[in-house]
Coordinates of C-alpha atoms and ligand atoms in Angstrom, one line a residue:
X1 CA -7.7 2.3 6.8
X2 CA -6.3 -1.0 7.9
X3 CA -3.6 -3.0 6.0
X4 CA -2.8 -6.6 7.0
X5 CA -0.3 -8.9 5.4
X6 CA -2.0 -12.2 5.3
X7 CA 0.5 -14.3 3.3
X8 CA 4.0 -13.9 2.1
X9 CA 6.0 -16.4 0.1
X10 CA 9.0 -17.5 2.3
X11 CA 12.3 -15.8 1.4
X12 CA 13.8 -19.2 0.9
X13 CA 11.9 -19.5 -2.4
X14 CA 13.4 -16.3 -3.7
X15 CA 16.9 -17.6 -2.8
X16 CA 16.2 -20.9 -4.6
X17 CA 15.3 -18.9 -7.7
X18 CA 18.5 -16.9 -7.5
X19 CA 20.7 -19.9 -6.7
X20 CA 19.4 -21.7 -9.8
X21 CA 20.3 -18.7 -11.9
X22 CA 23.8 -18.9 -10.5
X23 CA 24.0 -22.7 -10.4
X24 CA 25.1 -22.5 -6.7
X25 CA 22.3 -24.4 -5.0
X26 CA 24.8 -26.1 -2.8
X27 CA 25.7 -22.8 -1.1
X28 CA 22.2 -22.0 -0.1
X29 CA 21.8 -21.4 3.6
X30 CA 18.3 -19.8 4.1
X31 CA 15.5 -21.4 6.0
X32 CA 11.9 -20.0 5.7
X33 CA 12.2 -16.2 6.0
X34 CA 15.6 -16.3 7.6
X35 CA 18.6 -15.8 5.2
X36 CA 22.0 -17.3 6.1
X37 CA 25.2 -15.3 5.5
X38 CA 25.9 -16.8 2.0
X39 CA 22.4 -16.0 0.8
X40 CA 22.4 -12.5 2.4
X41 CA 25.5 -11.7 0.5
X42 CA 24.2 -13.0 -2.8
X43 CA 20.8 -11.2 -2.4
X44 CA 22.6 -7.9 -1.9
X45 CA 24.6 -8.5 -5.1
X46 CA 21.4 -9.4 -7.1
X47 CA 19.7 -6.2 -5.9
X48 CA 22.8 -4.1 -6.8
X49 CA 22.8 -5.6 -10.3
X50 CA 19.1 -4.8 -10.5
X51 CA 18.2 -8.4 -11.4
X52 CA 14.7 -7.5 -10.5
X53 CA 12.8 -10.3 -12.3
X54 CA 13.9 -12.7 -9.5
X55 CA 11.6 -10.8 -7.1
X56 CA 8.6 -12.0 -9.1
X57 CA 9.0 -15.3 -7.2
X58 CA 7.7 -13.7 -4.0
X59 CA 4.0 -13.0 -3.7
X60 CA 2.3 -11.0 -1.0
X61 CA -1.4 -11.1 -0.1
X62 CA -2.9 -8.1 1.7
X63 CA -6.3 -7.5 3.3
X64 CA -7.0 -3.8 2.9
X65 CA -10.1 -2.3 4.7
X66 CA -11.8 1.0 5.2
X67 CA -10.5 2.7 2.0
X68 CA -12.4 5.0 -0.2
X69 CA -13.6 4.3 -3.7
X70 CA -11.5 7.3 -4.7
X71 CA -8.3 5.5 -3.9
X72 CA -9.7 2.2 -5.2
X73 CA -9.7 3.6 -8.8
X74 CA -6.0 4.7 -8.4
X75 CA -4.9 1.3 -7.0
X76 CA -6.7 -0.4 -9.9
X77 CA -4.4 1.3 -12.4
X78 CA -1.6 -1.1 -11.5
X79 CA -2.0 -3.9 -14.0
X80 CA 1.2 -5.9 -14.1
X81 CA 2.0 -8.3 -11.2
X82 CA -0.9 -6.9 -9.2
X83 CA -4.5 -7.9 -8.8
X84 CA -7.3 -7.6 -6.3
X85 CA -10.8 -8.7 -5.4
X86 CA -13.0 -5.9 -4.1
X87 CA -16.2 -5.9 -2.1
X88 CA -18.9 -5.5 -4.7
X89 CA -21.4 -2.7 -4.2
X90 CA -23.6 -4.4 -6.7
X91 CA -24.0 -7.3 -4.2
X92 CA -23.6 -5.6 -0.9
X93 CA -24.8 -2.0 -0.9
X94 CA -28.3 -2.8 0.2
X95 CA -26.9 -4.5 3.3
X96 CA -25.6 -1.1 4.5
X97 CA -28.1 1.4 3.3
X98 CA -31.4 -0.3 2.4
X99 CA -33.3 1.2 5.4
X100 CA -34.2 4.9 5.4
X101 CA -32.2 7.1 7.7
X102 CA -33.5 10.3 9.4
X103 CA -33.3 13.3 7.1
X104 CA -31.7 15.9 9.4
X105 CA -30.5 14.4 12.7
X106 CA -28.1 16.2 15.1
X107 CA -24.6 16.7 13.6
X108 CA -23.0 14.1 15.9
X109 CA -25.3 11.4 14.5
X110 CA -24.5 12.4 10.9
X111 CA -20.8 12.4 11.8
X112 CA -21.1 8.9 13.3
X113 CA -22.8 7.4 10.2
X114 CA -20.6 9.2 7.7
X115 CA -17.4 8.1 9.6
X116 CA -18.6 4.5 9.7
X117 CA -19.5 4.3 5.9
X118 CA -17.1 6.9 4.3
X119 CA -13.5 8.0 4.5
X120 CA -13.4 11.6 6.0
X121 CA -10.2 13.3 4.9
X122 CA -8.2 14.1 8.1
X123 CA -7.0 17.3 6.5
X124 CA -10.4 19.0 7.0
X125 CA -10.7 21.7 9.6
X126 CA -13.9 22.4 11.6
X127 CA -15.7 24.3 8.8
X128 CA -14.6 21.9 6.1
X129 CA -15.5 18.9 8.1
X130 CA -19.0 20.3 8.8
X131 CA -19.5 20.9 5.1
X132 CA -18.2 17.5 4.2
X133 CA -20.2 15.6 6.8
X134 CA -23.5 17.4 5.9
X135 CA -23.1 16.9 2.1
X136 CA -22.1 13.2 2.5
X137 CA -24.9 12.5 4.9
X138 CA -27.4 14.1 2.4
X139 CA -26.0 11.8 -0.3
X140 CA -26.4 8.7 1.9
X141 CA -29.9 9.9 2.8
X142 CA -30.8 10.1 -0.9
X143 CA -29.3 6.6 -1.4
X144 CA -31.7 5.2 1.2
X145 CA -34.6 7.1 -0.5
X146 CA -33.8 5.4 -3.9
X147 CA -33.8 2.0 -2.2
X148 CA -37.2 2.8 -0.7
X149 CA -38.5 3.7 -4.2
X150 CA -37.6 0.1 -5.1
X151 CA -34.4 0.6 -7.2
X152 CA -31.8 -2.1 -7.1
X153 CA -28.1 -1.9 -6.1
X154 CA -27.1 -1.6 -9.7
X155 CA -28.9 1.7 -10.0
X156 CA -28.5 3.1 -6.5
X157 CA -24.7 2.7 -6.5
X158 CA -24.4 5.6 -9.0
X159 CA -25.3 8.0 -6.3
X160 CA -22.5 6.9 -3.9
X161 CA -19.9 9.4 -2.9
X162 CA -16.3 8.7 -3.9
X163 CA -15.5 8.6 -0.2
X164 CA -17.7 5.5 0.3
X165 CA -15.6 2.8 2.1
X166 CA -14.7 -0.4 0.4
X167 CA -12.4 -3.4 1.2
X168 CA -10.2 -5.6 -0.9
X169 CA -7.8 -8.6 -1.0
X170 CA -4.7 -7.8 -3.0
X171 CA -2.1 -10.1 -4.5
X172 CA 1.1 -8.6 -5.6
X173 CA 4.6 -9.8 -6.4
X174 CA 7.6 -8.2 -4.8
X175 CA 8.9 -6.6 -8.0
X176 CA 5.6 -4.8 -8.7
X177 CA 5.2 -3.9 -5.0
X178 CA 8.6 -2.2 -5.2
X179 CA 7.4 -0.3 -8.2
X180 CA 4.1 0.7 -6.5
X181 CA 5.9 1.8 -3.4
X182 CA 8.4 3.9 -5.3
X183 CA 5.4 5.8 -6.9
X184 CA 3.0 5.9 -4.0
X185 CA 5.3 6.6 -1.0
X186 CA 6.0 9.9 -2.8
X187 CA 4.6 13.2 -1.6
X188 CA 3.2 13.5 -5.1
X189 CA 0.8 10.5 -4.5
X190 CA -2.7 10.8 -3.2
X191 CA -2.5 11.1 0.6
X192 CA -4.7 8.0 1.1
X193 CA -2.7 5.8 -1.3
X194 CA 0.5 7.1 0.4
X195 CA -0.9 5.9 3.8
X196 CA -1.7 2.5 2.3
X197 CA 1.7 2.3 0.7
X198 CA 3.4 3.2 4.0
X199 CA 1.4 0.5 5.8
X200 CA 2.3 -2.1 3.1
X201 CA 5.9 -1.1 3.3
X202 CA 6.0 -1.5 7.1
X203 CA 4.4 -5.0 6.8
X204 CA 6.8 -6.3 4.2
X205 CA 9.8 -4.7 5.9
X206 CA 8.8 -6.6 9.1
X207 CA 8.5 -9.9 7.2
X208 CA 11.5 -9.7 4.9
X209 CA 13.8 -6.9 6.3
X210 CA 16.8 -8.1 4.3
X211 CA 15.0 -7.6 1.1
X212 CA 13.2 -4.3 1.7
X213 CA 15.9 -2.6 3.6
X214 CA 18.2 -3.1 0.6
X215 CA 16.2 -0.6 -1.4
X216 CA 16.2 3.2 -0.8
X217 CA 12.5 3.4 -0.3
X218 CA 12.8 5.4 3.0
X219 CA 14.3 8.2 0.9
X220 CA 11.4 8.4 -1.6
X221 CA 10.2 12.1 -1.7
Ligands
FAD1 C1 1.6 11.1 -8.9 C2 0.7 10.4 -9.9 C3 -0.2 11.1 -10.7 C4 -1.0 10.4 -11.7 N1 -1.8 11.1 -12.4 C5 -2.6 10.5 -13.3 C6 -3.5 11.3 -14.2 O1 -3.6 12.5 -14.1 N2 -4.2 10.6 -15.1 C7 -4.1 9.2 -15.3 O2 -4.8 8.7 -16.1 N3 -3.3 8.5 -14.5 C8 -2.5 9.1 -13.5 N4 -1.7 8.4 -12.7 C9 -1.6 6.9 -12.9 C10 -0.4 6.5 -13.8 O3 -0.5 7.1 -15.1 C11 -0.4 5.0 -13.9 O4 -1.5 4.5 -14.6 C12 -0.4 4.2 -12.6 O5 0.6 4.8 -11.7 C13 0.0 2.8 -12.8 O6 1.4 2.6 -12.9 P1 2.0 1.9 -14.1 O7 1.6 2.4 -15.4 O8 3.5 1.9 -13.9 O9 1.4 0.4 -14.1 P2 1.8 -1.0 -13.4 O10 0.8 -2.0 -13.7 O11 2.3 -0.8 -12.0 O12 3.0 -1.3 -14.4 C14 4.3 -1.8 -14.0 C15 5.2 -1.5 -15.1 O13 5.0 -2.4 -16.2 C16 5.3 -1.7 -17.5 N5 4.0 -1.7 -18.3 C17 2.8 -1.8 -17.8 N6 1.9 -1.8 -18.8 C18 2.6 -1.5 -19.9 C19 2.3 -1.3 -21.3 N7 1.0 -1.3 -21.7 N8 3.3 -1.1 -22.2 C20 4.5 -1.0 -21.8 N9 4.9 -1.2 -20.5 C21 4.0 -1.5 -19.6 C22 5.8 -0.3 -17.1 O14 7.1 -0.3 -17.0 C23 5.1 -0.1 -15.8 O15 5.8 0.9 -15.0 C24 -0.9 9.0 -11.8 C25 0.0 8.3 -11.0 C26 0.8 9.0 -10.0 C27 1.8 8.2 -9.2

């Protein structure tokens, strides 16, 4: 799994929004992503007051790679202030699996292909991993068989395991990201979503520390 922050609205835009609401534009002292002392104080007050709609003026774009289709369906449940474009299996599946693969190669080869195309849960021990790799490899083998029988992506994709890797570009505003992180940094969240949330959180904390350190997200259990 790889999460990269590819764009963030400068913090200055958030401060402009907040200053308008307080008619105090003349006191603004932020530049780009660096807040001045006046703005830092005001931002702290705004967060304490829970004037959360101001955060909608900040947008983040993330490139998220090597995640499973299992977690994709969970990410897709967020519908307000969040959207993404996902790599389409309907258009791309044949590029990865159109040629037949050997039916029963040595385990190492199976592991290599499965690791390349699918997410292997790191919790698996030796026996569990063997079972997982063998079953997943068999499914991938059957996928290539369906292609060789002439079926198109639209039909073959129904045989894909949930662990099959995908990739997306996500656009999310800071208010919704705060909501997503509160839910998905929790131990109750799916482990893969939790890892994605953690990586997103690290990225935005690096970009806008004054904003993200003002929430108690480190304490989410
Ligand atoms: C630990 C965990 C377990 C889960 N288990 C299941 C499960 O078993 N089955 C399942 O189907 N889903 C499950 N979900 C998904 C969950 O039900 C939500 O669909 C998902 O977390 C998206 O969050 P959200 O509804 O806050 O949507 P967001 O799009 O993130 O919405 C943001 C906020 O906008 C408001 N909002 C959005 N839509 C509406 C609306 N239509 N009406 C009123 N207010 C709205 C709400 O305040 C909402 O919190 C689980 C989620 C978690 C974190």
